[in-house]
Short mmCIF file of the C-alpha atoms (twelve columns), coordinates in Angstrom:
data_MODEL
# 
_entry.id   MODEL 
# 
loop_
_atom_site.group_PDB 
_atom_site.id 
_atom_site.type_symbol 
_atom_site.label_atom_id 
_atom_site.label_alt_id 
_atom_site.label_comp_id 
_atom_site.label_asym_id 
_atom_site.label_seq_id 
_atom_site.Cartn_x 
_atom_site.Cartn_y 
_atom_site.Cartn_z 
_atom_site.pdbx_PDB_model_num 
ATOM 1   C CA . MET A 1   22.146 167.900 57.196 1 
ATOM 2   C CA . SER A 2   23.406 168.810 53.722 1 
ATOM 3   C CA . ASP A 3   22.635 172.489 54.316 1 
ATOM 4   C CA . VAL A 4   25.176 172.738 57.178 1 
ATOM 5   C CA . ASN A 5   28.216 174.889 56.427 1 
ATOM 6   C CA . VAL A 6   31.157 172.637 57.334 1 
ATOM 7   C CA . ARG A 7   33.451 175.639 57.644 1 
ATOM 8   C CA . GLN A 8   31.536 176.920 60.689 1 
ATOM 9   C CA . PRO A 9   31.510 175.336 64.152 1 
ATOM 10  C CA . LEU A 10  28.486 173.143 64.819 1 
ATOM 11  C CA . CYS A 11  26.133 174.008 67.624 1 
ATOM 12  C CA . GLY A 12  22.637 173.134 68.738 1 
ATOM 13  C CA . ALA A 13  20.673 170.481 66.855 1 
ATOM 14  C CA . ALA A 14  23.279 170.214 64.082 1 
ATOM 15  C CA . ALA A 15  25.964 169.217 66.618 1 
ATOM 16  C CA . ARG A 16  24.021 166.337 68.226 1 
ATOM 17  C CA . PRO A 17  24.482 163.741 65.432 1 
ATOM 18  C CA . VAL A 18  28.201 164.508 65.270 1 
ATOM 19  C CA . GLY A 19  28.488 164.362 69.053 1 
ATOM 20  C CA . ASP A 20  26.763 160.976 69.077 1 
ATOM 21  C CA . GLN A 21  29.339 159.654 66.593 1 
ATOM 22  C CA . LEU A 22  32.205 160.937 68.757 1 
ATOM 23  C CA . HIS A 23  30.864 159.372 71.976 1 
ATOM 24  C CA . GLU A 24  33.608 157.431 73.745 1 
ATOM 25  C CA . PRO A 25  32.175 154.312 75.363 1 
ATOM 26  C CA . SER A 26  32.351 153.943 79.136 1 
ATOM 27  C CA . ASP A 27  34.215 151.051 80.731 1 
ATOM 28  C CA . LEU A 28  30.872 149.375 81.348 1 
ATOM 29  C CA . GLU A 29  29.771 149.793 77.709 1 
ATOM 30  C CA . VAL A 30  33.077 148.276 76.522 1 
ATOM 31  C CA . ALA A 31  32.778 145.396 78.977 1 
ATOM 32  C CA . ILE A 32  29.193 144.699 77.915 1 
ATOM 33  C CA . SER A 33  30.195 144.778 74.246 1 
ATOM 34  C CA . VAL A 34  33.032 142.301 74.867 1 
ATOM 35  C CA . ALA A 35  30.746 140.016 76.869 1 
ATOM 36  C CA . GLN A 36  28.080 140.094 74.149 1 
ATOM 37  C CA . GLN A 37  30.636 139.258 71.459 1 
ATOM 38  C CA . LEU A 38  31.965 136.332 73.514 1 
ATOM 39  C CA . HIS A 39  28.575 135.083 74.726 1 
ATOM 40  C CA . ASP A 40  28.633 131.948 72.580 1 
ATOM 41  C CA . SER A 41  32.391 131.405 72.767 1 
ATOM 42  C CA . ASP A 42  33.845 128.094 73.871 1 
ATOM 43  C CA . GLN A 43  37.139 129.788 74.746 1 
ATOM 44  C CA . ILE A 44  37.349 129.703 78.543 1 
ATOM 45  C CA . LEU A 45  40.165 132.265 78.676 1 
ATOM 46  C CA . SER A 46  38.245 134.728 76.529 1 
ATOM 47  C CA . LEU A 47  35.134 134.274 78.658 1 
ATOM 48  C CA . ARG A 48  37.169 134.741 81.822 1 
ATOM 49  C CA . GLU A 49  38.662 137.963 80.444 1 
ATOM 50  C CA . ALA A 50  35.198 139.263 79.498 1 
ATOM 51  C CA . LEU A 51  33.964 138.540 83.014 1 
ATOM 52  C CA . ARG A 52  37.019 140.287 84.487 1 
ATOM 53  C CA . LEU A 53  36.288 143.376 82.367 1 
ATOM 54  C CA . LEU A 54  32.661 143.425 83.520 1 
ATOM 55  C CA . LEU A 55  33.658 143.104 87.165 1 
ATOM 56  C CA . ARG A 56  36.263 145.858 86.784 1 
ATOM 57  C CA . ALA A 57  33.730 148.168 85.104 1 
ATOM 58  C CA . LEU A 58  31.338 147.570 88.010 1 
ATOM 59  C CA . ASP A 59  34.183 148.125 90.512 1 
ATOM 60  C CA . ALA A 60  33.555 144.614 91.823 1 
ATOM 61  C CA . GLU A 61  36.812 142.769 91.103 1 
ATOM 62  C CA . PRO A 62  37.629 139.957 93.524 1 
ATOM 63  C CA . ALA A 63  40.294 140.783 96.098 1 
ATOM 64  C CA . SER A 64  42.696 138.296 94.445 1 
ATOM 65  C CA . SER A 65  42.847 140.566 91.359 1 
ATOM 66  C CA . VAL A 66  44.385 143.389 93.372 1 
ATOM 67  C CA . PRO A 67  48.163 143.241 93.922 1 
ATOM 68  C CA . ALA A 68  49.008 142.006 97.411 1 
ATOM 69  C CA . ASN A 69  50.750 145.260 98.359 1 
ATOM 70  C CA . GLY A 70  47.829 147.322 97.027 1 
ATOM 71  C CA . THR A 71  50.137 149.751 95.225 1 
ATOM 72  C CA . GLY A 72  49.752 148.403 91.690 1 
ATOM 73  C CA . ASP A 73  53.474 147.848 91.182 1 
ATOM 74  C CA . ARG A 74  52.923 146.652 87.632 1 
ATOM 75  C CA . CYS A 75  51.854 148.523 84.527 1 
ATOM 76  C CA . PRO A 76  48.154 148.738 83.580 1 
ATOM 77  C CA . ALA A 77  48.702 146.312 80.678 1 
ATOM 78  C CA . ALA A 78  49.723 143.496 83.056 1 
ATOM 79  C CA . HIS A 79  46.950 140.913 83.401 1 
ATOM 80  C CA . PRO A 80  46.103 140.107 87.040 1 
ATOM 81  C CA . ASP A 81  46.725 136.384 86.449 1 
ATOM 82  C CA . ASP A 82  50.115 136.974 84.766 1 
ATOM 83  C CA . PRO A 83  52.787 136.602 87.465 1 
ATOM 84  C CA . SER A 84  55.618 138.109 85.404 1 
ATOM 85  C CA . PRO A 85  57.135 141.442 86.462 1 
ATOM 86  C CA . CYS A 86  57.390 144.527 84.272 1 
ATOM 87  C CA . ASN A 87  60.604 144.913 82.291 1 
ATOM 88  C CA . GLY A 88  60.639 148.698 82.528 1 
ATOM 89  C CA . PRO A 89  58.374 151.724 82.518 1 
ATOM 90  C CA . ALA A 90  55.218 152.045 80.433 1 
ATOM 91  C CA . VAL A 91  56.338 152.907 76.888 1 
ATOM 92  C CA . VAL A 92  53.373 151.848 74.719 1 
ATOM 93  C CA . THR A 93  49.599 152.028 74.586 1 
ATOM 94  C CA . VAL A 94  47.799 148.895 73.422 1 
ATOM 95  C CA . LEU A 95  44.292 149.400 72.029 1 
ATOM 96  C CA . ASP A 96  41.677 146.737 71.380 1 
ATOM 97  C CA . ALA A 97  39.192 146.674 68.503 1 
ATOM 98  C CA . THR A 98  36.878 149.092 70.359 1 
ATOM 99  C CA . ASN A 99  39.730 151.536 71.146 1 
ATOM 100 C CA . ALA A 100 39.812 150.655 74.843 1 
ATOM 101 C CA . GLY A 101 43.430 150.621 75.873 1 
ATOM 102 C CA . ALA A 102 46.118 150.336 78.493 1 
ATOM 103 C CA . ASP A 103 49.629 151.686 78.793 1 
ATOM 104 C CA . GLY A 104 52.301 149.102 79.409 1 
ATOM 105 C CA . CYS A 105 55.922 148.126 79.517 1 
ATOM 106 C CA . GLU A 106 57.250 146.330 76.434 1 
ATOM 107 C CA . HIS A 107 56.828 142.901 78.061 1 
ATOM 108 C CA . HIS A 108 53.200 143.279 79.167 1 
ATOM 109 C CA . GLY A 109 52.326 145.347 76.100 1 
ATOM 110 C CA . ALA A 110 53.379 142.416 73.906 1 
ATOM 111 C CA . ARG A 111 51.470 139.892 76.034 1 
ATOM 112 C CA . LEU A 112 48.329 142.048 75.953 1 
ATOM 113 C CA . LEU A 113 48.582 142.643 72.205 1 
ATOM 114 C CA . ALA A 114 49.044 138.891 71.594 1 
ATOM 115 C CA . SER A 115 45.863 138.206 73.595 1 
ATOM 116 C CA . LEU A 116 43.650 140.630 71.650 1 
ATOM 117 C CA . GLU A 117 41.752 140.254 68.395 1 
ATOM 118 C CA . GLY A 118 42.331 143.334 66.252 1 
ATOM 119 C CA . GLY A 119 44.646 145.033 68.738 1 
ATOM 120 C CA . ARG A 120 47.052 147.855 67.890 1 
ATOM 121 C CA . VAL A 121 50.103 149.281 69.600 1 
ATOM 122 C CA . TYR A 122 51.389 152.853 69.726 1 
ATOM 123 C CA . GLY A 123 54.511 154.255 71.348 1 
ATOM 124 C CA . LEU A 124 54.046 156.791 74.117 1 
ATOM 125 C CA . PRO A 125 55.525 160.257 73.445 1 
ATOM 126 C CA . ASP A 126 58.591 159.669 75.650 1 
ATOM 127 C CA . ALA A 127 59.133 156.045 74.576 1 
ATOM 128 C CA . PRO A 128 62.510 154.928 73.266 1 
ATOM 129 C CA . ASP A 129 62.733 154.661 69.497 1 
ATOM 130 C CA . GLY A 130 61.238 151.426 68.163 1 
ATOM 131 C CA . ALA A 131 59.369 150.443 71.346 1 
ATOM 132 C CA . ALA A 132 56.058 149.917 69.536 1 
ATOM 133 C CA . VAL A 133 57.766 147.944 66.762 1 
ATOM 134 C CA . ARG A 134 59.492 145.676 69.305 1 
ATOM 135 C CA . VAL A 135 56.172 145.084 71.093 1 
ATOM 136 C CA . PHE A 136 54.447 144.294 67.786 1 
ATOM 137 C CA . GLN A 137 57.192 141.854 66.753 1 
ATOM 138 C CA . THR A 138 57.249 140.143 70.145 1 
ATOM 139 C CA . ALA A 139 53.452 139.841 70.174 1 
ATOM 140 C CA . ASP A 140 53.623 138.049 66.813 1 
ATOM 141 C CA . THR A 141 55.482 135.128 68.425 1 
ATOM 142 C CA . THR A 142 53.732 135.277 71.816 1 
ATOM 143 C CA . ARG A 143 50.788 133.026 72.520 1 
ATOM 144 C CA . PRO A 144 47.552 134.587 73.807 1 
ATOM 145 C CA . PHE A 145 47.447 134.470 77.609 1 
ATOM 146 C CA . ALA A 146 51.084 133.297 77.574 1 
ATOM 147 C CA . TRP A 147 51.133 132.585 81.319 1 
ATOM 148 C CA . VAL A 148 48.570 129.767 80.933 1 
ATOM 149 C CA . ASP A 149 50.309 126.410 80.663 1 
ATOM 150 C CA . ALA A 150 47.937 124.336 78.555 1 
ATOM 151 C CA . PRO A 151 47.906 122.613 75.169 1 
ATOM 152 C CA . ARG A 152 47.267 125.002 72.285 1 
ATOM 153 C CA . THR A 153 45.177 123.137 69.729 1 
ATOM 154 C CA . LYS A 154 43.052 125.871 68.148 1 
ATOM 155 C CA . PRO A 155 44.324 128.795 66.041 1 
ATOM 156 C CA . SER A 156 42.943 131.287 68.576 1 
ATOM 157 C CA . GLN A 157 45.188 129.694 71.227 1 
ATOM 158 C CA . ARG A 158 48.421 129.940 69.217 1 
ATOM 159 C CA . SER A 159 50.628 132.846 68.248 1 
ATOM 160 C CA . HIS A 160 50.247 134.496 64.864 1 
ATOM 161 C CA . ALA A 161 53.663 133.099 63.872 1 
ATOM 162 C CA . GLU A 162 52.616 129.551 64.830 1 
ATOM 163 C CA . ASN A 163 49.446 129.881 62.777 1 
ATOM 164 C CA . ARG A 164 51.421 131.064 59.746 1 
ATOM 165 C CA . HIS A 165 53.624 127.967 60.089 1 
ATOM 166 C CA . GLY A 166 50.678 125.579 60.385 1 
ATOM 167 C CA . GLY A 167 50.303 124.826 64.078 1 
ATOM 168 C CA . GLU A 168 51.952 124.402 67.437 1 
ATOM 169 C CA . HIS A 169 55.739 124.679 67.465 1 
ATOM 170 C CA . ALA A 170 56.501 124.835 71.146 1 
# 
């Protein structure tokens, strides 16, 4: 491919390798990737989340995952098991390590970011100044799957701030 003029648009056979690199994975491909990565995990919450992603990608979520009123009152970043309400409109996008993402309010954006490995947060175009920074800072002190009331004994179960300070400081 060294004889391709990079100043000209690619078409035909020369475009296929580039197109393959730019392929955005489907929801199912992302869910399968997450499930494969967590296959040998002993983290029940991570396994549950992987299963939820697979069921969502197959459009087979259990009825209990759908809000009771059916309108989806909460932002897309809100986990179905998290009972907390949104604290405002969606102002950030949270991306995981595979670039799958969800828009969310600051509250659920922080909870989602805290629950991801290698996640990133970006402010939406109409977000108030500093929204992404506030979400990032809040996520640092928020435990993964914050709505689960259980002992946090492993580093993957504690907030980044707790791990920097050597353990659980609840």
